[in-house]
Amino acid sequence: FKIKRGQTVGLIGGTGCGKSTLVNLIPRFYDATQGTVSVDGRNVKDYPFLQLRSQIGIVPQQSILFKGTIRDNMKWQNENATDEDIIKALKIAQAYEFVSKLNKGLDSFVEQGGKNFSGGQRQRLCIARALAVQPEVLLMDEPTSALDPISTSKIEELAMQLKEQYTIVIVTHNMQQAARISDRTAFFLLGELIECGDTEQLF
């Protein structure tokens, strides 16, 4: 199936049906053994790794932050990101408000796993880290799976705002979440795409 530039596509299906596998094929965390995965009409295998991944921002299923500073974490995918780039990404991800209130700002310490931040804060920092790449495509793998209802609502609102700026692929188990956020929805079962279409028509 195809995802057009500027669309938000929700990938729906049970555990182990292939949603995350599909997402991981796009930045070449591993390669397709059959068929072709293309970005901008070009086989991802034909891109140099750095060029391909500079176009893709990744928000992993687990809100993983690394031991160091907030600045270190924001440079994980883009070591050339300036403070201006980082602050812009933090603002878009609605994370700058709480980061700016920390005593050391971008130099504030992050414990391994980000345990000194709440679940919602960790997720917004992970989204900001993905945006610091200045990507064209944003991959979000179960971005609210570990969050409480209030944090989930905030992340969904943020995803709705991001739709205006990025092509987004969002993995979710939640059909209601897909209906709220996505322009198109793809349903997977046992590793196969069984249906894909406009969200309004499918729901």
PDB file of C-alpha atoms in Angstrom:
ATOM      1  CA  PHE A   1       0.000   0.000   0.000  1.00  0.00           C
ATOM      2  CA  LYS A   2       1.023   3.618  -0.401  1.00  0.00           C
ATOM      3  CA  ILE A   3       1.215   6.531   1.997  1.00  0.00           C
ATOM      4  CA  LYS A   4       1.046   9.945   0.393  1.00  0.00           C
ATOM      5  CA  ARG A   5       3.060  12.898   1.604  1.00  0.00           C
ATOM      6  CA  GLY A   6       1.216  14.738   4.377  1.00  0.00           C
ATOM      7  CA  GLN A   7      -1.058  11.835   5.315  1.00  0.00           C
ATOM      8  CA  THR A   8      -1.434  10.306   8.753  1.00  0.00           C
ATOM      9  CA  VAL A   9      -1.902   6.544   8.561  1.00  0.00           C
ATOM     10  CA  GLY A  10      -2.908   4.374  11.503  1.00  0.00           C
ATOM     11  CA  LEU A  11      -1.746   0.746  11.603  1.00  0.00           C
ATOM     12  CA  ILE A  12      -4.221  -1.430  13.519  1.00  0.00           C
ATOM     13  CA  GLY A  13      -4.065  -5.062  14.597  1.00  0.00           C
ATOM     14  CA  GLY A  14      -3.394  -7.452  17.447  1.00  0.00           C
ATOM     15  CA  THR A  15      -0.055  -8.194  19.064  1.00  0.00           C
ATOM     16  CA  GLY A  16       2.367  -9.896  16.679  1.00  0.00           C
ATOM     17  CA  CYS A  17       0.436  -9.109  13.503  1.00  0.00           C
ATOM     18  CA  GLY A  18       3.263  -7.166  11.843  1.00  0.00           C
ATOM     19  CA  LYS A  19       2.566  -3.493  12.595  1.00  0.00           C
ATOM     20  CA  SER A  20       5.897  -2.735  14.253  1.00  0.00           C
ATOM     21  CA  THR A  21       7.694  -4.921  11.713  1.00  0.00           C
ATOM     22  CA  LEU A  22       6.370  -2.745   8.913  1.00  0.00           C
ATOM     23  CA  VAL A  23       7.406   0.434  10.709  1.00  0.00           C
ATOM     24  CA  ASN A  24      10.906  -0.966  11.325  1.00  0.00           C
ATOM     25  CA  LEU A  25      11.365  -1.781   7.627  1.00  0.00           C
ATOM     26  CA  ILE A  26      11.073   1.890   6.657  1.00  0.00           C
ATOM     27  CA  PRO A  27      14.318   3.113   8.360  1.00  0.00           C
ATOM     28  CA  ARG A  28      15.951  -0.289   7.633  1.00  0.00           C
ATOM     29  CA  PHE A  29      16.263  -1.586  11.168  1.00  0.00           C
ATOM     30  CA  TYR A  30      16.011  -4.751   9.112  1.00  0.00           C
ATOM     31  CA  ASP A  31      15.377  -5.395   5.430  1.00  0.00           C
ATOM     32  CA  ALA A  32      12.436  -6.892   3.588  1.00  0.00           C
ATOM     33  CA  THR A  33      13.135 -10.411   2.323  1.00  0.00           C
ATOM     34  CA  GLN A  34      10.359 -10.083  -0.245  1.00  0.00           C
ATOM     35  CA  GLY A  35       8.864  -7.076  -1.959  1.00  0.00           C
ATOM     36  CA  THR A  36      10.121  -3.510  -1.819  1.00  0.00           C
ATOM     37  CA  VAL A  37       9.940  -0.677   0.706  1.00  0.00           C
ATOM     38  CA  SER A  38      10.319   2.739  -0.902  1.00  0.00           C
ATOM     39  CA  VAL A  39      10.553   6.323   0.339  1.00  0.00           C
ATOM     40  CA  ASP A  40       9.885   9.057  -2.216  1.00  0.00           C
ATOM     41  CA  GLY A  41       9.667   6.336  -4.867  1.00  0.00           C
ATOM     42  CA  ARG A  42      13.178   5.074  -4.153  1.00  0.00           C
ATOM     43  CA  ASN A  43      14.007   1.685  -2.656  1.00  0.00           C
ATOM     44  CA  VAL A  44      15.223   2.241   0.904  1.00  0.00           C
ATOM     45  CA  LYS A  45      18.111  -0.138   0.176  1.00  0.00           C
ATOM     46  CA  ASP A  46      19.425   2.379  -2.373  1.00  0.00           C
ATOM     47  CA  TYR A  47      19.772   5.170   0.208  1.00  0.00           C
ATOM     48  CA  PRO A  48      22.914   5.701   2.270  1.00  0.00           C
ATOM     49  CA  PHE A  49      21.875   5.022   5.880  1.00  0.00           C
ATOM     50  CA  LEU A  50      22.471   8.572   7.071  1.00  0.00           C
ATOM     51  CA  GLN A  51      20.483  10.071   4.217  1.00  0.00           C
ATOM     52  CA  LEU A  52      17.543   7.721   4.772  1.00  0.00           C
ATOM     53  CA  ARG A  53      17.407   8.172   8.522  1.00  0.00           C
ATOM     54  CA  SER A  54      17.800  11.931   8.292  1.00  0.00           C
ATOM     55  CA  GLN A  55      14.339  11.915   6.680  1.00  0.00           C
ATOM     56  CA  ILE A  56      12.727   9.819   9.409  1.00  0.00           C
ATOM     57  CA  GLY A  57      11.905  10.662  13.014  1.00  0.00           C
ATOM     58  CA  ILE A  58      11.285   7.646  15.250  1.00  0.00           C
ATOM     59  CA  VAL A  59       9.183   7.552  18.420  1.00  0.00           C
ATOM     60  CA  PRO A  60       9.721   4.020  19.824  1.00  0.00           C
ATOM     61  CA  GLN A  61       7.126   1.912  21.601  1.00  0.00           C
ATOM     62  CA  GLN A  62       8.921   2.367  24.905  1.00  0.00           C
ATOM     63  CA  SER A  63       9.690   5.946  25.955  1.00  0.00           C
ATOM     64  CA  ILE A  64      13.408   5.270  26.311  1.00  0.00           C
ATOM     65  CA  LEU A  65      15.693   8.086  27.413  1.00  0.00           C
ATOM     66  CA  PHE A  66      19.406   7.649  27.977  1.00  0.00           C
ATOM     67  CA  LYS A  67      21.578   8.598  30.923  1.00  0.00           C
ATOM     68  CA  GLY A  68      23.070  12.030  30.330  1.00  0.00           C
ATOM     69  CA  THR A  69      21.512  15.429  29.758  1.00  0.00           C
ATOM     70  CA  ILE A  70      18.385  16.471  27.914  1.00  0.00           C
ATOM     71  CA  ARG A  71      20.652  17.980  25.243  1.00  0.00           C
ATOM     72  CA  ASP A  72      22.492  14.655  24.843  1.00  0.00           C
ATOM     73  CA  ASN A  73      19.189  12.848  24.370  1.00  0.00           C
ATOM     74  CA  MET A  74      17.923  15.367  21.843  1.00  0.00           C
ATOM     75  CA  LYS A  75      21.055  14.817  19.731  1.00  0.00           C
ATOM     76  CA  TRP A  76      20.682  11.044  19.638  1.00  0.00           C
ATOM     77  CA  GLN A  77      19.434  10.945  16.020  1.00  0.00           C
ATOM     78  CA  ASN A  78      20.974  14.255  14.967  1.00  0.00           C
ATOM     79  CA  GLU A  79      24.339  15.028  16.552  1.00  0.00           C
ATOM     80  CA  ASN A  80      24.453  18.302  14.615  1.00  0.00           C
ATOM     81  CA  ALA A  81      21.251  19.656  16.170  1.00  0.00           C
ATOM     82  CA  THR A  82      21.802  23.148  17.579  1.00  0.00           C
ATOM     83  CA  ASP A  83      20.210  24.428  20.777  1.00  0.00           C
ATOM     84  CA  GLU A  84      17.860  26.423  18.560  1.00  0.00           C
ATOM     85  CA  ASP A  85      16.835  23.223  16.736  1.00  0.00           C
ATOM     86  CA  ILE A  86      16.340  21.427  20.046  1.00  0.00           C
ATOM     87  CA  ILE A  87      14.269  24.192  21.610  1.00  0.00           C
ATOM     88  CA  LYS A  88      12.081  24.362  18.497  1.00  0.00           C
ATOM     89  CA  ALA A  89      11.512  20.589  18.676  1.00  0.00           C
ATOM     90  CA  LEU A  90      10.756  20.776  22.406  1.00  0.00           C
ATOM     91  CA  LYS A  91       8.201  23.519  21.793  1.00  0.00           C
ATOM     92  CA  ILE A  92       6.471  21.573  19.022  1.00  0.00           C
ATOM     93  CA  ALA A  93       6.362  18.500  21.263  1.00  0.00           C
ATOM     94  CA  GLN A  94       4.944  20.594  24.130  1.00  0.00           C
ATOM     95  CA  ALA A  95       7.945  19.702  26.274  1.00  0.00           C
ATOM     96  CA  TYR A  96       9.681  23.067  26.461  1.00  0.00           C
ATOM     97  CA  GLU A  97       7.454  24.402  29.226  1.00  0.00           C
ATOM     98  CA  PHE A  98       8.603  21.855  31.798  1.00  0.00           C
ATOM     99  CA  VAL A  99      12.198  21.701  30.491  1.00  0.00           C
ATOM    100  CA  SER A 100      12.565  25.491  30.750  1.00  0.00           C
ATOM    101  CA  LYS A 101      11.538  25.325  34.412  1.00  0.00           C
ATOM    102  CA  LEU A 102      14.328  22.901  35.292  1.00  0.00           C
ATOM    103  CA  ASN A 103      17.309  24.495  37.052  1.00  0.00           C
ATOM    104  CA  LYS A 104      19.768  23.541  34.316  1.00  0.00           C
ATOM    105  CA  GLY A 105      17.421  23.577  31.313  1.00  0.00           C
ATOM    106  CA  LEU A 106      18.903  21.532  28.464  1.00  0.00           C
ATOM    107  CA  ASP A 107      21.789  20.551  30.736  1.00  0.00           C
ATOM    108  CA  SER A 108      19.426  18.933  33.255  1.00  0.00           C
ATOM    109  CA  PHE A 109      20.368  15.368  34.150  1.00  0.00           C
ATOM    110  CA  VAL A 110      18.404  12.419  32.772  1.00  0.00           C
ATOM    111  CA  GLU A 111      18.559   9.158  34.694  1.00  0.00           C
ATOM    112  CA  GLN A 112      18.877   5.888  32.777  1.00  0.00           C
ATOM    113  CA  GLY A 113      15.485   5.264  31.205  1.00  0.00           C
ATOM    114  CA  GLY A 114      14.342   8.780  32.114  1.00  0.00           C
ATOM    115  CA  LYS A 115      13.054   7.604  35.486  1.00  0.00           C
ATOM    116  CA  ASN A 116      13.267  11.119  36.917  1.00  0.00           C
ATOM    117  CA  PHE A 117      10.504  12.240  34.530  1.00  0.00           C
ATOM    118  CA  SER A 118       6.850  11.249  34.389  1.00  0.00           C
ATOM    119  CA  GLY A 119       5.556   8.944  31.652  1.00  0.00           C
ATOM    120  CA  GLY A 120       3.961  11.821  29.780  1.00  0.00           C
ATOM    121  CA  GLN A 121       7.114  13.924  30.033  1.00  0.00           C
ATOM    122  CA  ARG A 122       9.269  11.053  28.776  1.00  0.00           C
ATOM    123  CA  GLN A 123       6.981  10.536  25.807  1.00  0.00           C
ATOM    124  CA  ARG A 124       7.026  14.225  24.875  1.00  0.00           C
ATOM    125  CA  LEU A 125      10.825  14.233  25.147  1.00  0.00           C
ATOM    126  CA  CYS A 126      10.968  11.180  22.846  1.00  0.00           C
ATOM    127  CA  ILE A 127       8.740  12.979  20.345  1.00  0.00           C
ATOM    128  CA  ALA A 128      10.933  16.089  20.578  1.00  0.00           C
ATOM    129  CA  ARG A 129      14.011  13.932  19.989  1.00  0.00           C
ATOM    130  CA  ALA A 130      12.413  12.563  16.820  1.00  0.00           C
ATOM    131  CA  LEU A 131      11.497  16.073  15.658  1.00  0.00           C
ATOM    132  CA  ALA A 132      15.048  17.338  16.267  1.00  0.00           C
ATOM    133  CA  VAL A 133      16.028  15.308  13.207  1.00  0.00           C
ATOM    134  CA  GLN A 134      13.837  17.707  11.198  1.00  0.00           C
ATOM    135  CA  PRO A 135      12.227  14.696   9.512  1.00  0.00           C
ATOM    136  CA  GLU A 136       9.830  14.400   6.628  1.00  0.00           C
ATOM    137  CA  VAL A 137       8.286  11.206   8.024  1.00  0.00           C
ATOM    138  CA  LEU A 138       7.397  10.596  11.668  1.00  0.00           C
ATOM    139  CA  LEU A 139       7.044   6.976  12.835  1.00  0.00           C
ATOM    140  CA  MET A 140       5.152   6.578  16.122  1.00  0.00           C
ATOM    141  CA  ASP A 141       5.009   3.042  17.518  1.00  0.00           C
ATOM    142  CA  GLU A 142       2.301   2.754  20.201  1.00  0.00           C
ATOM    143  CA  PRO A 143       3.075   6.270  21.510  1.00  0.00           C
ATOM    144  CA  THR A 144       0.477   6.131  24.305  1.00  0.00           C
ATOM    145  CA  SER A 145       0.593   2.455  25.317  1.00  0.00           C
ATOM    146  CA  ALA A 146       2.254   3.089  28.697  1.00  0.00           C
ATOM    147  CA  LEU A 147       0.509   6.355  29.578  1.00  0.00           C
ATOM    148  CA  ASP A 148      -2.358   7.233  31.895  1.00  0.00           C
ATOM    149  CA  PRO A 149      -5.593   8.596  30.328  1.00  0.00           C
ATOM    150  CA  ILE A 150      -4.685  12.259  30.872  1.00  0.00           C
ATOM    151  CA  SER A 151      -1.216  11.891  29.303  1.00  0.00           C
ATOM    152  CA  THR A 152      -2.725   9.815  26.482  1.00  0.00           C
ATOM    153  CA  SER A 153      -5.190  12.594  25.709  1.00  0.00           C
ATOM    154  CA  LYS A 154      -2.379  15.164  25.594  1.00  0.00           C
ATOM    155  CA  ILE A 155      -0.260  13.038  23.247  1.00  0.00           C
ATOM    156  CA  GLU A 156      -3.262  12.493  20.970  1.00  0.00           C
ATOM    157  CA  GLU A 157      -3.859  16.256  20.847  1.00  0.00           C
ATOM    158  CA  LEU A 158      -0.190  16.723  19.998  1.00  0.00           C
ATOM    159  CA  ALA A 159      -0.400  14.114  17.213  1.00  0.00           C
ATOM    160  CA  MET A 160      -3.362  15.993  15.749  1.00  0.00           C
ATOM    161  CA  GLN A 161      -1.232  19.160  15.608  1.00  0.00           C
ATOM    162  CA  LEU A 162       1.748  17.323  14.099  1.00  0.00           C
ATOM    163  CA  LYS A 163      -0.477  16.109  11.246  1.00  0.00           C
ATOM    164  CA  GLU A 164      -0.276  19.564   9.718  1.00  0.00           C
ATOM    165  CA  GLN A 165       3.512  19.379   9.353  1.00  0.00           C
ATOM    166  CA  TYR A 166       4.566  15.765   8.859  1.00  0.00           C
ATOM    167  CA  THR A 167       3.740  12.507   7.159  1.00  0.00           C
ATOM    168  CA  ILE A 168       2.917  10.247  10.116  1.00  0.00           C
ATOM    169  CA  VAL A 169       2.683   6.489  10.528  1.00  0.00           C
ATOM    170  CA  ILE A 170       1.189   5.611  13.910  1.00  0.00           C
ATOM    171  CA  VAL A 171       0.948   2.086  15.311  1.00  0.00           C
ATOM    172  CA  THR A 172      -1.918   1.503  17.733  1.00  0.00           C
ATOM    173  CA  HIS A 173      -4.124  -1.226  19.189  1.00  0.00           C
ATOM    174  CA  ASN A 174      -6.837   1.350  19.820  1.00  0.00           C
ATOM    175  CA  MET A 175      -9.372   1.702  17.011  1.00  0.00           C
ATOM    176  CA  GLN A 176     -10.852   4.824  18.584  1.00  0.00           C
ATOM    177  CA  GLN A 177      -7.419   6.415  18.697  1.00  0.00           C
ATOM    178  CA  ALA A 178      -6.844   5.585  15.034  1.00  0.00           C
ATOM    179  CA  ALA A 179     -10.244   7.039  14.152  1.00  0.00           C
ATOM    180  CA  ARG A 180      -9.424  10.284  15.966  1.00  0.00           C
ATOM    181  CA  ILE A 181      -5.942  10.783  14.562  1.00  0.00           C
ATOM    182  CA  SER A 182      -5.608   9.058  11.182  1.00  0.00           C
ATOM    183  CA  ASP A 183      -6.602  10.069   7.669  1.00  0.00           C
ATOM    184  CA  ARG A 184      -6.223   6.464   6.507  1.00  0.00           C
ATOM    185  CA  THR A 185      -6.238   3.221   8.462  1.00  0.00           C
ATOM    186  CA  ALA A 186      -4.605  -0.107   7.609  1.00  0.00           C
ATOM    187  CA  PHE A 187      -5.708  -3.317   9.337  1.00  0.00           C
ATOM    188  CA  PHE A 188      -3.254  -6.188   9.797  1.00  0.00           C
ATOM    189  CA  LEU A 189      -3.869  -9.837  10.672  1.00  0.00           C
ATOM    190  CA  LEU A 190      -1.162 -12.487  11.081  1.00  0.00           C
ATOM    191  CA  GLY A 191       1.389 -10.552   9.092  1.00  0.00           C
ATOM    192  CA  GLU A 192      -0.920  -9.567   6.240  1.00  0.00           C
ATOM    193  CA  LEU A 193      -2.589  -6.305   5.301  1.00  0.00           C
ATOM    194  CA  ILE A 194      -6.280  -7.192   5.125  1.00  0.00           C
ATOM    195  CA  GLU A 195      -7.850  -3.781   4.565  1.00  0.00           C
ATOM    196  CA  CYS A 196      -6.716  -0.196   3.995  1.00  0.00           C
ATOM    197  CA  GLY A 197      -8.767   2.883   3.258  1.00  0.00           C
ATOM    198  CA  ASP A 198      -9.965   6.311   4.335  1.00  0.00           C
ATOM    199  CA  THR A 199     -10.621   6.323   8.055  1.00  0.00           C
ATOM    200  CA  GLU A 200     -14.045   7.959   7.713  1.00  0.00           C
ATOM    201  CA  GLN A 201     -15.205   5.208   5.375  1.00  0.00           C
ATOM    202  CA  LEU A 202     -13.801   2.351   7.459  1.00  0.00           C
ATOM    203  CA  PHE A 203     -15.263   3.607  10.724  1.00  0.00           C
TER     204      PHE A 203
END
